[in-house]
Coordinates of C-alpha atoms in Angstrom, one line a residue:
Chain E
M163 CA 89.5 65.0 91.0
M164 CA 88.3 68.4 91.8
T165 CA 91.8 69.5 93.0
L166 CA 93.3 68.0 89.7
R167 CA 90.8 69.9 87.6
L168 CA 91.4 73.1 89.5
A169 CA 95.1 72.5 89.1
L170 CA 94.8 71.8 85.4
R171 CA 92.9 75.1 84.9
N172 CA 95.0 77.2 87.1
L173 CA 98.1 76.4 85.0
S174 CA 96.5 78.3 82.0
R175 CA 95.7 81.2 84.4
N176 CA 99.2 82.9 83.8
R177 CA 99.9 81.1 80.6
K178 CA 103.0 83.0 79.9
R179 CA 104.6 82.2 83.2
S180 CA 103.6 78.6 83.0
I181 CA 105.1 78.2 79.6
L182 CA 108.3 79.9 80.6
T183 CA 108.6 77.6 83.6
G184 CA 107.5 74.5 81.6
V185 CA 110.0 75.3 78.9
A186 CA 112.8 75.6 81.5
L187 CA 111.9 72.3 83.1
A188 CA 111.4 70.8 79.7
L189 CA 115.0 71.9 78.4
G190 CA 116.4 70.4 81.7
V191 CA 114.8 66.9 80.9
A192 CA 115.8 67.2 77.3
I193 CA 119.4 68.0 78.2
L194 CA 119.4 65.2 80.7
V195 CA 118.0 62.8 78.1
F196 CA 120.8 63.8 75.7
A197 CA 123.5 64.2 78.1
L198 CA 123.0 60.8 80.0
G199 CA 122.7 59.3 76.5
V200 CA 125.9 60.6 75.5
N201 CA 127.4 59.4 78.8
Q202 CA 125.9 55.9 78.4
G203 CA 127.0 55.8 74.7
I204 CA 130.6 56.5 75.7
E205 CA 130.4 53.9 78.5
Q206 CA 129.0 51.4 76.4
Q207 CA 131.1 52.2 73.3
G208 CA 134.2 52.5 75.3
L209 CA 133.7 49.3 77.4
D210 CA 132.8 47.5 74.0
S211 CA 135.7 49.0 72.5
V212 CA 138.2 47.9 75.3
I213 CA 136.7 44.5 75.2
R214 CA 136.9 44.2 71.3
F215 CA 140.3 45.6 70.9
Q216 CA 142.2 45.1 74.1
T217 CA 141.1 42.8 76.8
A218 CA 138.4 40.3 75.6
H219 CA 136.0 39.0 78.3
V220 CA 138.5 36.7 79.9
K221 CA 142.2 36.3 79.1
A222 CA 144.9 34.0 80.2
I223 CA 148.4 35.4 80.4
P224 CA 151.7 34.1 81.5
P225 CA 152.4 34.8 85.3
G226 CA 154.0 38.1 85.9
R227 CA 153.9 39.2 82.4
M228 CA 151.5 42.2 83.2
D229 CA 154.0 43.7 85.6
E230 CA 156.8 43.8 83.1
D231 CA 157.2 47.0 80.9
F232 CA 159.1 45.1 78.1
P233 CA 158.1 41.4 78.8
G234 CA 160.3 38.9 76.9
L235 CA 159.2 35.7 75.3
D236 CA 160.5 33.8 78.4
M237 CA 157.2 34.7 79.8
R238 CA 154.7 32.5 77.6
I239 CA 152.1 30.0 77.5
D240 CA 153.5 26.9 76.1
N241 CA 151.2 24.2 74.5
A242 CA 148.8 27.1 74.1
S243 CA 146.9 25.4 71.4
S244 CA 145.6 22.7 73.7
L245 CA 144.6 25.2 76.2
L246 CA 142.8 27.0 73.4
E247 CA 140.9 23.9 72.3
E248 CA 139.8 23.3 75.9
V249 CA 138.3 26.7 76.5
R250 CA 136.9 27.1 73.0
N251 CA 134.6 24.0 73.7
M252 CA 133.5 25.4 77.1
D253 CA 129.7 26.2 77.4
G254 CA 129.1 29.9 76.9
V255 CA 132.2 30.6 74.9
E256 CA 131.5 32.2 71.8
G257 CA 135.1 32.3 70.5
A258 CA 138.5 31.9 71.5
A259 CA 141.9 32.9 70.1
E260 CA 145.6 33.0 70.9
R261 CA 148.1 35.8 70.2
L262 CA 151.8 36.0 70.4
E263 CA 152.9 39.5 71.4
I264 CA 156.5 40.5 71.0
R265 CA 158.3 43.8 71.5
G266 CA 160.3 44.7 68.3
M267 CA 161.4 47.2 65.8
L268 CA 160.1 48.1 62.4
Y269 CA 162.4 49.7 59.7
M270 CA 161.4 51.4 56.7
G271 CA 164.4 53.1 54.8
T272 CA 166.2 55.1 57.3
E273 CA 163.2 55.4 59.7
E274 CA 162.8 53.0 62.7
V275 CA 160.1 52.8 65.3
F276 CA 159.3 50.5 68.4
V277 CA 156.3 48.3 67.6
T278 CA 154.3 45.5 69.2
V279 CA 154.4 42.6 66.9
V280 CA 151.2 40.6 67.4
G281 CA 150.9 37.1 65.8
I282 CA 147.3 36.1 65.2
N283 CA 145.2 33.4 63.5
P284 CA 143.0 35.8 61.5
E285 CA 139.9 33.5 61.5
E286 CA 139.9 32.8 65.3
D287 CA 141.2 36.3 66.2
R288 CA 138.1 37.7 64.6
Q289 CA 135.9 35.6 66.9
V290 CA 137.2 37.6 69.9
Y291 CA 138.8 40.8 68.7
S292 CA 137.6 43.3 65.9
T293 CA 140.9 44.6 64.6
L294 CA 140.6 42.7 61.3
D295 CA 137.2 44.4 60.6
Y296 CA 139.0 47.8 60.4
V297 CA 141.3 46.9 57.5
V298 CA 140.9 50.1 55.6
Q299 CA 143.4 49.5 52.7
G300 CA 144.6 46.5 51.0
R301 CA 143.5 43.2 52.4
E302 CA 143.5 41.4 55.7
L303 CA 146.0 38.7 56.7
R304 CA 145.8 35.1 55.4
P305 CA 146.9 32.3 57.6
G306 CA 150.8 31.3 57.4
E307 CA 151.5 33.9 54.7
Q308 CA 154.7 36.1 54.9
G309 CA 153.0 39.5 55.1
V310 CA 152.2 42.3 57.7
L311 CA 149.4 44.3 58.5
I312 CA 150.2 47.8 60.0
G313 CA 148.3 50.7 61.2
R314 CA 147.3 53.6 58.8
P315 CA 148.7 56.4 61.1
L316 CA 152.0 54.4 61.4
A317 CA 152.0 53.8 57.7
K318 CA 151.5 57.5 57.1
S319 CA 154.3 58.6 59.4
L320 CA 156.6 56.1 57.7
D321 CA 155.4 57.0 54.3
V322 CA 154.6 53.3 53.6
D323 CA 151.9 52.1 51.3
V324 CA 150.3 48.6 50.7
G325 CA 152.8 46.5 48.8
D326 CA 155.8 48.1 50.2
R327 CA 158.2 45.9 52.1
V328 CA 159.1 46.7 55.8
T329 CA 161.6 45.0 57.9
I330 CA 160.5 43.8 61.4
M331 CA 163.0 42.7 64.0
I332 CA 162.4 40.8 67.1
R333 CA 164.4 39.0 69.8
S334 CA 163.7 35.3 69.5
A335 CA 163.0 33.1 72.5
P336 CA 166.5 31.7 72.5
G337 CA 167.7 35.4 72.5
A338 CA 169.0 36.1 69.1
L339 CA 167.9 39.2 67.1
N340 CA 165.7 37.9 64.1
P341 CA 164.8 40.3 61.3
R342 CA 162.4 39.5 58.5
T343 CA 161.4 41.6 55.6
L344 CA 157.7 41.3 54.7
P345 CA 155.4 43.0 52.3
V346 CA 152.5 45.2 53.7
V347 CA 149.4 43.5 52.8
G348 CA 146.9 45.9 54.5
L349 CA 146.5 49.0 56.6
H350 CA 144.1 48.9 59.7
S351 CA 142.6 51.9 61.4
T352 CA 140.8 51.0 64.5
G353 CA 140.4 54.5 65.7
H354 CA 142.6 53.8 68.6
F355 CA 145.3 56.1 67.7
E356 CA 147.9 54.6 70.2
S357 CA 147.1 50.9 68.9
D358 CA 147.1 52.0 65.3
M359 CA 150.5 53.7 65.7
S360 CA 152.3 51.0 67.5
S361 CA 150.7 47.4 66.8
V362 CA 151.6 45.5 63.6
F363 CA 149.9 42.1 62.9
L364 CA 151.6 39.0 61.4
P365 CA 150.1 35.6 60.8
L366 CA 150.7 33.5 64.1
Q367 CA 152.7 30.9 62.3
T368 CA 155.1 33.7 60.8
A369 CA 155.4 35.2 64.3
L370 CA 156.2 31.8 65.8
D371 CA 158.9 31.1 63.2
M372 CA 160.5 34.4 63.8
A373 CA 160.4 33.7 67.6
I374 CA 161.8 30.3 67.0
L375 CA 158.9 28.8 69.0
D376 CA 156.7 25.8 68.2
D377 CA 153.3 26.0 70.1
A378 CA 153.3 29.1 72.4
A379 CA 151.3 32.2 73.0
T380 CA 151.3 35.2 75.3
E381 CA 147.7 35.2 75.8
V382 CA 144.7 33.0 75.2
S383 CA 141.4 35.1 75.0
L384 CA 137.8 34.2 75.2
R385 CA 134.6 36.0 74.2
L386 CA 131.6 35.0 76.2
D387 CA 127.9 34.9 75.2
Q388 CA 127.1 36.4 78.6
P389 CA 129.8 39.0 79.7
D390 CA 128.2 39.0 83.2
R391 CA 129.7 35.4 83.5
S392 CA 133.2 36.6 83.0
R393 CA 134.1 36.4 86.7
D394 CA 132.6 33.0 87.2
V395 CA 134.4 31.8 84.2
K396 CA 137.6 33.3 85.6
E397 CA 137.4 31.6 88.8
M398 CA 136.6 28.4 87.2
L399 CA 139.5 28.4 84.9
S400 CA 141.9 29.8 87.6
K401 CA 141.2 26.6 89.6
R402 CA 141.6 24.4 86.5
H403 CA 144.9 26.1 85.1
P404 CA 146.6 27.8 88.0
G405 CA 149.8 28.0 86.1
V406 CA 148.5 31.0 84.2
E407 CA 146.9 34.2 85.3
W408 CA 143.2 34.7 84.4
H409 CA 141.8 38.1 84.1
T410 CA 138.5 39.5 83.2
Y411 CA 137.9 42.7 81.4
L412 CA 136.9 44.4 84.5
D413 CA 140.3 43.7 85.9
L414 CA 142.1 44.7 82.8
A415 CA 140.2 47.8 82.1
S416 CA 140.0 48.8 85.9
D417 CA 141.4 52.3 84.8
F418 CA 138.5 52.8 82.4
V419 CA 135.9 51.3 84.9
M420 CA 137.2 53.8 87.6
M421 CA 137.0 56.6 84.9
I422 CA 133.2 55.6 84.1
K423 CA 132.5 55.8 88.0
F424 CA 134.1 59.2 88.1
Q425 CA 132.3 60.5 85.1
R426 CA 129.1 59.2 86.6
I427 CA 129.8 61.4 89.7
V428 CA 130.5 64.4 87.4
Y429 CA 127.3 63.7 85.7
L430 CA 125.4 63.5 88.9
I431 CA 126.7 66.8 90.1
I432 CA 125.6 68.3 86.6
I433 CA 122.2 66.8 86.8
G434 CA 121.9 68.1 90.3
I435 CA 122.7 71.6 89.2
L436 CA 120.4 71.4 86.2
M437 CA 117.6 70.1 88.6
V438 CA 118.2 72.7 91.3
M439 CA 117.7 75.4 88.5
A440 CA 114.6 73.8 87.2
A441 CA 113.3 73.4 90.8
V442 CA 114.1 77.1 91.5
G443 CA 111.8 78.0 88.5
V444 CA 109.0 75.8 89.4
A445 CA 109.3 76.8 93.2
N446 CA 109.3 80.5 92.0
T447 CA 106.2 80.0 89.8
M448 CA 104.3 78.3 92.6
L449 CA 105.1 80.8 95.1
M450 CA 103.9 83.5 93.0
A451 CA 100.8 81.7 92.2
V452 CA 100.1 81.3 95.9
H453 CA 100.9 85.1 96.5
E454 CA 98.4 85.9 93.7
R455 CA 95.7 83.7 94.8
T456 CA 95.9 84.4 98.6
R457 CA 92.4 85.9 98.9
E458 CA 91.0 82.9 96.9
I459 CA 92.9 80.5 99.2
G460 CA 91.1 82.4 102.1
A461 CA 87.8 82.0 100.4
L462 CA 88.2 78.3 99.7
R463 CA 89.2 77.7 103.2
A464 CA 86.4 79.8 104.6
L465 CA 84.0 77.6 102.4
G466 CA 85.3 74.5 104.1
F467 CA 88.2 73.3 102.3
Q468 CA 90.6 71.4 104.5
T469 CA 94.2 72.6 104.5
G470 CA 95.2 69.4 102.9
T471 CA 93.0 69.9 100.0
V472 CA 94.3 73.4 99.4
R473 CA 97.7 71.9 99.7
A474 CA 96.9 69.2 97.1
M475 CA 95.7 71.8 94.7
F476 CA 99.0 73.7 94.4
L477 CA 101.0 70.4 94.7
N478 CA 99.0 68.9 91.8
E479 CA 99.5 72.1 89.9
G480 CA 103.3 71.7 90.2
I481 CA 103.3 68.0 89.4
L482 CA 101.0 68.7 86.3
L483 CA 103.7 71.3 85.1
G484 CA 106.1 68.5 85.7
V485 CA 104.0 66.0 83.8
F486 CA 103.6 68.3 80.9
A487 CA 107.0 69.9 80.8
G488 CA 108.6 66.5 81.2
L489 CA 106.7 65.0 78.2
A490 CA 107.9 68.0 76.2
G491 CA 111.5 67.5 77.4
L492 CA 111.1 63.7 76.3
A493 CA 109.8 64.9 72.9
I494 CA 112.7 67.1 72.3
G495 CA 115.4 64.8 74.0
I496 CA 114.4 61.4 72.6
P497 CA 114.5 62.3 68.8
L498 CA 117.6 64.3 69.3
T499 CA 119.4 61.5 71.2
L500 CA 118.1 58.9 68.6
Y501 CA 119.2 61.0 65.8
F502 CA 122.9 61.1 67.1
S503 CA 122.7 57.5 68.0
H504 CA 122.4 56.7 64.3
H505 CA 124.5 59.4 62.9
G506 CA 126.9 59.8 65.8
I507 CA 128.6 62.8 67.2
S508 CA 132.0 63.2 65.3
L509 CA 134.9 63.8 67.4
G510 CA 137.3 64.6 64.7
E511 CA 140.7 65.4 66.0
A512 CA 139.5 65.1 69.6
T513 CA 139.5 61.3 69.2
E514 CA 143.1 61.3 69.6
L515 CA 142.9 63.5 72.6
A516 CA 140.0 61.3 74.1
N517 CA 142.3 58.1 73.5
M518 CA 145.2 59.7 75.2
K519 CA 143.0 60.6 78.2
G520 CA 142.0 56.8 78.3
V521 CA 138.5 57.1 76.8
P522 CA 138.8 54.2 74.2
V523 CA 136.4 55.7 71.7
R524 CA 136.4 55.7 67.9
D525 CA 136.0 58.8 65.9
A526 CA 132.4 59.3 66.7
I527 CA 130.2 58.9 69.9
Y528 CA 126.9 57.2 69.4
P529 CA 124.5 58.2 72.4
A530 CA 122.4 55.3 73.8
V531 CA 118.7 55.6 74.2
K532 CA 117.6 53.4 77.2
A533 CA 114.0 53.2 78.1
G534 CA 114.9 52.8 81.7
T535 CA 117.1 55.7 81.9
I536 CA 114.4 57.7 80.2
G537 CA 111.9 56.5 82.5
W538 CA 114.0 57.5 85.4
I539 CA 114.7 61.0 84.1
Y540 CA 110.8 61.6 83.5
L541 CA 110.2 60.4 87.2
F542 CA 113.1 62.5 88.5
G543 CA 111.8 65.6 86.7
L544 CA 108.2 64.9 88.2
A545 CA 109.8 64.5 91.6
V546 CA 111.7 67.8 91.3
S547 CA 108.6 69.5 90.2
A548 CA 106.6 68.0 93.1
L549 CA 109.3 68.9 95.6
A550 CA 109.6 72.4 94.3
S551 CA 105.9 72.9 94.6
W552 CA 105.8 71.4 98.2
G553 CA 107.0 74.6 99.8
A554 CA 104.5 76.7 98.0
S555 CA 101.6 74.3 98.8
A556 CA 102.5 74.2 102.5
R557 CA 102.5 78.1 102.4
A558 CA 99.1 78.1 100.8
S559 CA 97.6 75.9 103.4
K560 CA 99.0 77.8 106.4
G561 CA 98.2 81.2 107.8
E562 CA 95.0 82.8 109.1
I563 CA 91.9 82.8 106.9
V564 CA 90.9 86.0 108.2
R565 CA 94.3 87.6 107.1
A566 CA 94.2 86.0 103.9
L567 CA 90.8 87.2 102.9
R568 CA 91.5 90.8 104.5
E569 CA 94.9 91.6 103.4
G570 CA 95.7 89.0 100.7
M571 CA 98.5 87.9 102.9
I572 CA 99.3 84.3 104.3
Chain N
M1146 CA 59.2 85.1 120.3
T1147 CA 62.8 84.1 120.4
T1148 CA 63.5 81.0 122.2
E1149 CA 66.9 79.1 122.8
N1150 CA 65.7 76.2 120.5
N1151 CA 65.4 78.5 117.5
L1152 CA 68.6 80.3 117.7
V1153 CA 71.3 79.7 115.1
V1154 CA 73.9 81.9 116.7
R1155 CA 74.3 83.0 120.3
V1156 CA 77.1 85.4 121.3
R1157 CA 78.1 86.1 124.7
D1158 CA 80.3 88.7 126.1
V1159 CA 82.8 88.4 123.3
V1160 CA 86.0 90.4 123.3
K1161 CA 88.4 90.5 120.6
T1162 CA 91.8 92.1 120.8
Y1163 CA 94.9 92.3 118.5
Q1164 CA 98.4 93.1 119.0
D1165 CA 98.6 91.8 122.7
G1166 CA 95.5 93.6 123.8
L1167 CA 96.6 97.1 122.3
V1168 CA 93.9 97.0 119.8
R1169 CA 90.3 96.1 121.0
A1170 CA 88.1 95.2 118.1
L1171 CA 85.1 94.0 120.0
R1172 CA 84.4 94.8 123.8
G1173 CA 81.8 92.5 125.4
V1174 CA 79.4 91.9 122.4
S1175 CA 76.3 89.7 123.2
L1176 CA 73.9 88.9 120.6
D1177 CA 71.2 86.2 119.7
I1178 CA 70.2 85.4 116.1
P1179 CA 67.2 83.2 115.4
A1180 CA 66.8 81.0 112.5
G1181 CA 65.6 82.5 109.3
S1182 CA 66.3 86.2 110.4
F1183 CA 67.9 88.9 108.1
L1184 CA 70.1 90.8 110.2
T1185 CA 72.6 93.6 109.4
L1186 CA 75.5 94.4 111.5
A1187 CA 75.8 98.2 110.8
G1188 CA 78.4 100.6 111.8
P1189 CA 81.3 102.8 110.5
S1190 CA 84.6 101.4 109.3
G1191 CA 86.5 99.9 112.3
S1192 CA 83.4 99.5 114.4
G1193 CA 84.1 95.7 114.6
K1194 CA 81.4 94.4 112.1
T1195 CA 83.8 92.3 110.2
T1196 CA 85.6 91.0 113.2
L1197 CA 82.1 89.8 114.6
L1198 CA 81.2 88.4 111.4
N1199 CA 84.7 86.3 111.3
L1200 CA 84.0 85.1 114.7
I1201 CA 80.5 84.1 114.1
G1202 CA 81.8 82.3 111.0
A1203 CA 84.4 80.3 112.9
L1204 CA 87.2 82.0 110.9
D1205 CA 88.7 83.3 114.0
V1206 CA 88.5 82.8 117.8
P1207 CA 87.2 85.4 120.4
T1208 CA 89.8 86.6 123.1
E1209 CA 87.1 86.4 125.7
G1210 CA 83.4 85.2 125.7
T1211 CA 81.6 82.3 123.8
I1212 CA 79.9 81.9 120.6
T1213 CA 77.5 79.0 120.0
L1214 CA 76.7 78.1 116.3
I1215 CA 73.9 75.6 115.8
G1216 CA 74.2 74.6 119.3
R1217 CA 77.9 74.1 119.3
D1218 CA 80.4 76.0 121.4
L1219 CA 82.9 77.2 118.8
A1220 CA 85.6 77.2 121.5
S1221 CA 85.4 73.5 121.8
L1222 CA 86.3 72.8 118.3
D1223 CA 89.7 72.4 116.8
E1224 CA 90.6 73.5 113.3
K1225 CA 89.6 70.6 111.5
Q1226 CA 86.1 70.5 113.2
S1227 CA 85.7 74.3 112.6
T1228 CA 86.2 73.6 108.9
I1229 CA 83.8 70.9 108.9
L1230 CA 81.3 73.1 110.7
R1231 CA 81.6 75.9 108.1
R1232 CA 81.5 73.4 105.2
E1233 CA 78.2 71.9 106.4
N1234 CA 76.4 75.0 108.0
I1235 CA 77.7 78.3 106.8
G1236 CA 77.6 80.0 103.4
F1237 CA 79.8 83.0 102.8
I1238 CA 79.3 86.0 100.5
F1239 CA 82.4 88.3 100.2
Q1240 CA 82.7 91.8 99.4
D1241 CA 84.9 91.2 96.3
F1242 CA 83.0 87.9 95.4
N1243 CA 86.1 85.7 95.5
L1244 CA 84.9 83.4 92.8
V1245 CA 87.5 81.1 91.3
P1246 CA 88.2 82.7 88.0
V1247 CA 89.1 79.5 86.3
L1248 CA 85.6 78.1 86.9
T1249 CA 82.5 78.8 85.2
A1250 CA 79.4 80.2 87.1
R1251 CA 77.9 76.8 87.5
E1252 CA 81.4 75.1 88.5
N1253 CA 81.8 77.8 91.2
V1254 CA 78.4 77.1 92.6
E1255 CA 79.0 73.4 92.6
L1256 CA 82.3 73.9 94.6
P1257 CA 80.9 73.8 98.2
L1258 CA 78.9 70.5 97.3
E1259 CA 82.2 68.8 95.9
I1260 CA 83.6 68.8 99.4
L1261 CA 80.4 67.6 101.0
S1262 CA 79.7 63.8 101.0
G1263 CA 76.6 62.3 99.5
W1264 CA 76.4 64.6 96.2
T1265 CA 76.9 62.8 92.8
K1266 CA 78.0 64.7 89.8
Q1267 CA 74.5 64.9 88.4
S1268 CA 73.0 66.0 91.7
R1269 CA 75.6 68.6 92.1
R1270 CA 74.8 70.0 88.6
D1271 CA 71.0 70.0 89.1
A1272 CA 71.4 71.8 92.4
A1273 CA 73.7 74.5 91.1
M1274 CA 71.5 75.0 88.0
D1275 CA 68.5 75.1 90.3
I1276 CA 70.0 77.9 92.5
L1277 CA 71.4 79.8 89.4
D1278 CA 67.9 79.8 88.1
K1279 CA 66.7 81.1 91.3
V1280 CA 69.1 83.9 91.4
G1281 CA 68.2 84.7 87.8
I1282 CA 71.4 83.9 85.9
A1283 CA 70.9 80.2 84.9
D1284 CA 71.6 81.3 81.2
M1285 CA 75.1 82.5 82.3
A1286 CA 76.0 79.3 84.0
N1287 CA 78.8 78.4 81.5
R1288 CA 80.4 81.8 81.8
L1289 CA 83.7 82.6 83.5
P1290 CA 83.5 85.1 86.3
K1291 CA 85.6 87.8 84.0
E1292 CA 82.6 87.4 81.5
L1293 CA 80.2 88.6 84.2
S1294 CA 79.4 92.0 85.6
G1295 CA 80.0 92.8 89.2
G1296 CA 76.1 92.2 90.0
Q1297 CA 76.1 88.9 88.1
Q1298 CA 79.3 87.8 90.0
Q1299 CA 77.7 88.6 93.4
R1300 CA 74.6 86.6 92.5
V1301 CA 76.9 83.7 91.6
A1302 CA 78.6 84.0 95.0
I1303 CA 75.0 84.2 96.7
A1304 CA 74.2 80.9 94.7
R1305 CA 77.4 79.4 95.9
A1306 CA 76.5 80.5 99.5
L1307 CA 73.1 78.8 99.3
V1308 CA 73.5 75.8 97.0
K1309 CA 73.9 73.4 100.1
K1310 CA 71.1 75.1 101.9
P1311 CA 72.9 76.2 105.1
P1312 CA 71.1 77.4 108.1
I1313 CA 73.3 80.6 108.1
V1314 CA 74.9 82.8 105.4
L1315 CA 77.4 85.5 106.3
A1316 CA 77.9 88.3 104.0
D1317 CA 80.7 90.9 104.5
E1318 CA 79.8 94.2 102.9
P1319 CA 78.0 92.3 99.9
T1320 CA 77.0 95.6 98.1
A1321 CA 80.4 97.5 98.7
N1322 CA 81.5 96.7 95.1
L1323 CA 78.3 97.3 93.3
D1324 CA 76.6 100.3 92.3
G1325 CA 73.5 101.5 94.2
K1326 CA 70.8 100.0 92.0
T1327 CA 72.6 96.6 91.8
G1328 CA 73.4 96.7 95.4
V1329 CA 69.7 97.1 96.3
A1330 CA 68.8 94.3 93.8
V1331 CA 71.3 92.0 95.4
I1332 CA 69.9 92.7 99.0
D1333 CA 66.3 92.0 97.7
L1334 CA 67.5 88.8 96.2
M1335 CA 69.2 87.6 99.5
K1336 CA 65.8 88.3 101.3
R1337 CA 63.9 86.5 98.7
M1338 CA 66.2 83.5 99.0
R1339 CA 65.9 83.7 102.9
D1340 CA 62.1 83.6 102.4
E1341 CA 62.5 80.6 99.9
I1342 CA 65.0 78.6 101.7
G1343 CA 64.8 79.8 105.3
T1344 CA 68.5 80.5 105.8
A1345 CA 69.4 83.2 108.3
F1346 CA 71.4 86.2 106.6
I1347 CA 73.9 88.1 108.6
T1348 CA 75.4 90.8 106.8
S1349 CA 77.8 93.6 107.5
S1350 CA 77.4 96.9 106.0
H1351 CA 77.6 100.7 106.4
D1352 CA 75.5 101.2 103.3
P1353 CA 72.2 102.9 104.4
R1354 CA 70.1 101.2 101.6
V1355 CA 71.1 97.8 102.8
I1356 CA 70.5 98.9 106.5
E1357 CA 67.0 100.3 105.7
R1358 CA 66.2 96.9 104.0
S1359 CA 67.3 94.8 106.9
E1360 CA 64.7 93.4 109.2
T1361 CA 67.1 93.8 112.1
D1362 CA 70.1 96.0 112.3
V1363 CA 72.7 95.9 115.2
R1364 CA 74.6 99.0 115.3
L1365 CA 78.3 98.7 116.4
I1366 CA 80.4 101.5 117.6
D1367 CA 84.0 101.0 118.8
G1368 CA 83.4 97.4 119.4
Q1369 CA 80.3 97.5 121.3
I1370 CA 76.6 97.4 120.4
N1371 CA 75.0 100.8 120.5
P1372 CA 72.1 100.4 122.9
D1373 CA 70.4 103.4 121.2
G1374 CA 70.8 101.8 117.9
G1375 CA 68.1 99.3 118.4
G1376 CA 67.8 95.9 116.8
A1377 CA 69.8 93.8 119.0
I1378 CA 67.8 90.7 119.7
E1379 CA 68.2 89.8 123.3

């Protein structure tokens, strides 16, 4: 109690210095809260985005299809609707959808581009994927209609508008080229530039008709109520249906998961540098305090203070500095992060670059505020402060009392 | 008459050297100090006064010889035991007061009691106020050291040294930083406290006004007791 009281009062002894050190530490904590919030936001958003636009939680695909650059319709899941029905009724499955993906060409006037034609059942696709939530112009697809949904960037590059007719050509399952001219019913803009530039969506039945197939898909995808169970579900389905390949989002987004791990290492290094800088500030403050109070330390030890008590006095001082500066850092960092978690940090044109670099974010990043992370940052700040004070406190408790009293030196 | 039983300090053939023997601060000093005495170690700068005081206060160890404090041979004590011995039996008064600047006068006086067992918050406060009253500055109990004059700060330091009623108080040049009048008042106060509490005061000083007010003065010259200086209690 006494050492705490002394430490508290000693902090106000050289107020300017304590405040300056505290500000440095507080800024370090605030930057950490914000930077880790942004990082976690990117991770969370990115993974969610990958799942919502590309991988689902668990996905069945025809064997070997993933290894092909331009897989044909010979690699497909026949009788996909019965598989879909089975997985849809499993416990823990929130939604299931089938898709038929075919590489093809899109023509508009004299323009032509390679596209991926995706046949979907709008209602069931929405249970697993979010593409249809991002129809920004026109309307979404209706089951069985003769219409197409294309990405806004693609429409812009081809000078296509809602209501215009485009021709889509695919190679059907028997091998013949099959063109069909369809009206553009809507434009989607998911924020994933590559996908928005290259994917066009048709009702599944229309795609099946063009492919001259009856009941087939190139993927059957599942959304689970507990993503953590993805591996278990995959294992179970792999045993039950060994004729298709089963993958979880962790398998399919392995590049992104790797990138997250790498990014965490980079962040750890940045955190380390920040904290070393803060620690140097605290250590310097505490060493100066020890230096200035050498005679006082000598006097206290002469009065019968154990070296441990003197040590605790300085250690507490550093810890208290960490407590106050840490709270100040949280007071700055949390509101800042909360603000941007609601309003987002606009990436603007950098979105495209981020997508190209494999970061599947939309046009804004929304930092995450997690109580656990904030708790750890606060404790980490305290630990840094305590460690930085350790050396100074050790110095204070060492040395000859006589020399401390006489020369003010330890 | 001095007997072994009423001695608080017994110094025998003490030698203290520094720098591997190149500097001999004390050269075979022997001294007995009875309980309740008021003794001044006098002598010019560098004569060994502070060195002897530090050795008696268990702040340093002699190169040769023995020092017995309250019946305990200091050479037999490790650092922790020395600290406890000081805590329980010795009060210190320093030349430049060495009060803790962030504590009030009362809190400074309470400080030695905080590290002693058996003192409650209230009993510490009562004891501090009692001794501050005795040294005449109870009305300044809530002031910080910087709000007190040099003489008042030294009174607080005296109160801090006496609050636990130790058998020995060591005062190193207690008047050096005070003007003449205040210095005399401080010495008179210390003597009065000795009379009231029975503590032995051992001071070091080269101030003639302190020396002439001392009941016993031990003259040190070049690390030895001057046999002609008188006052050595043997």
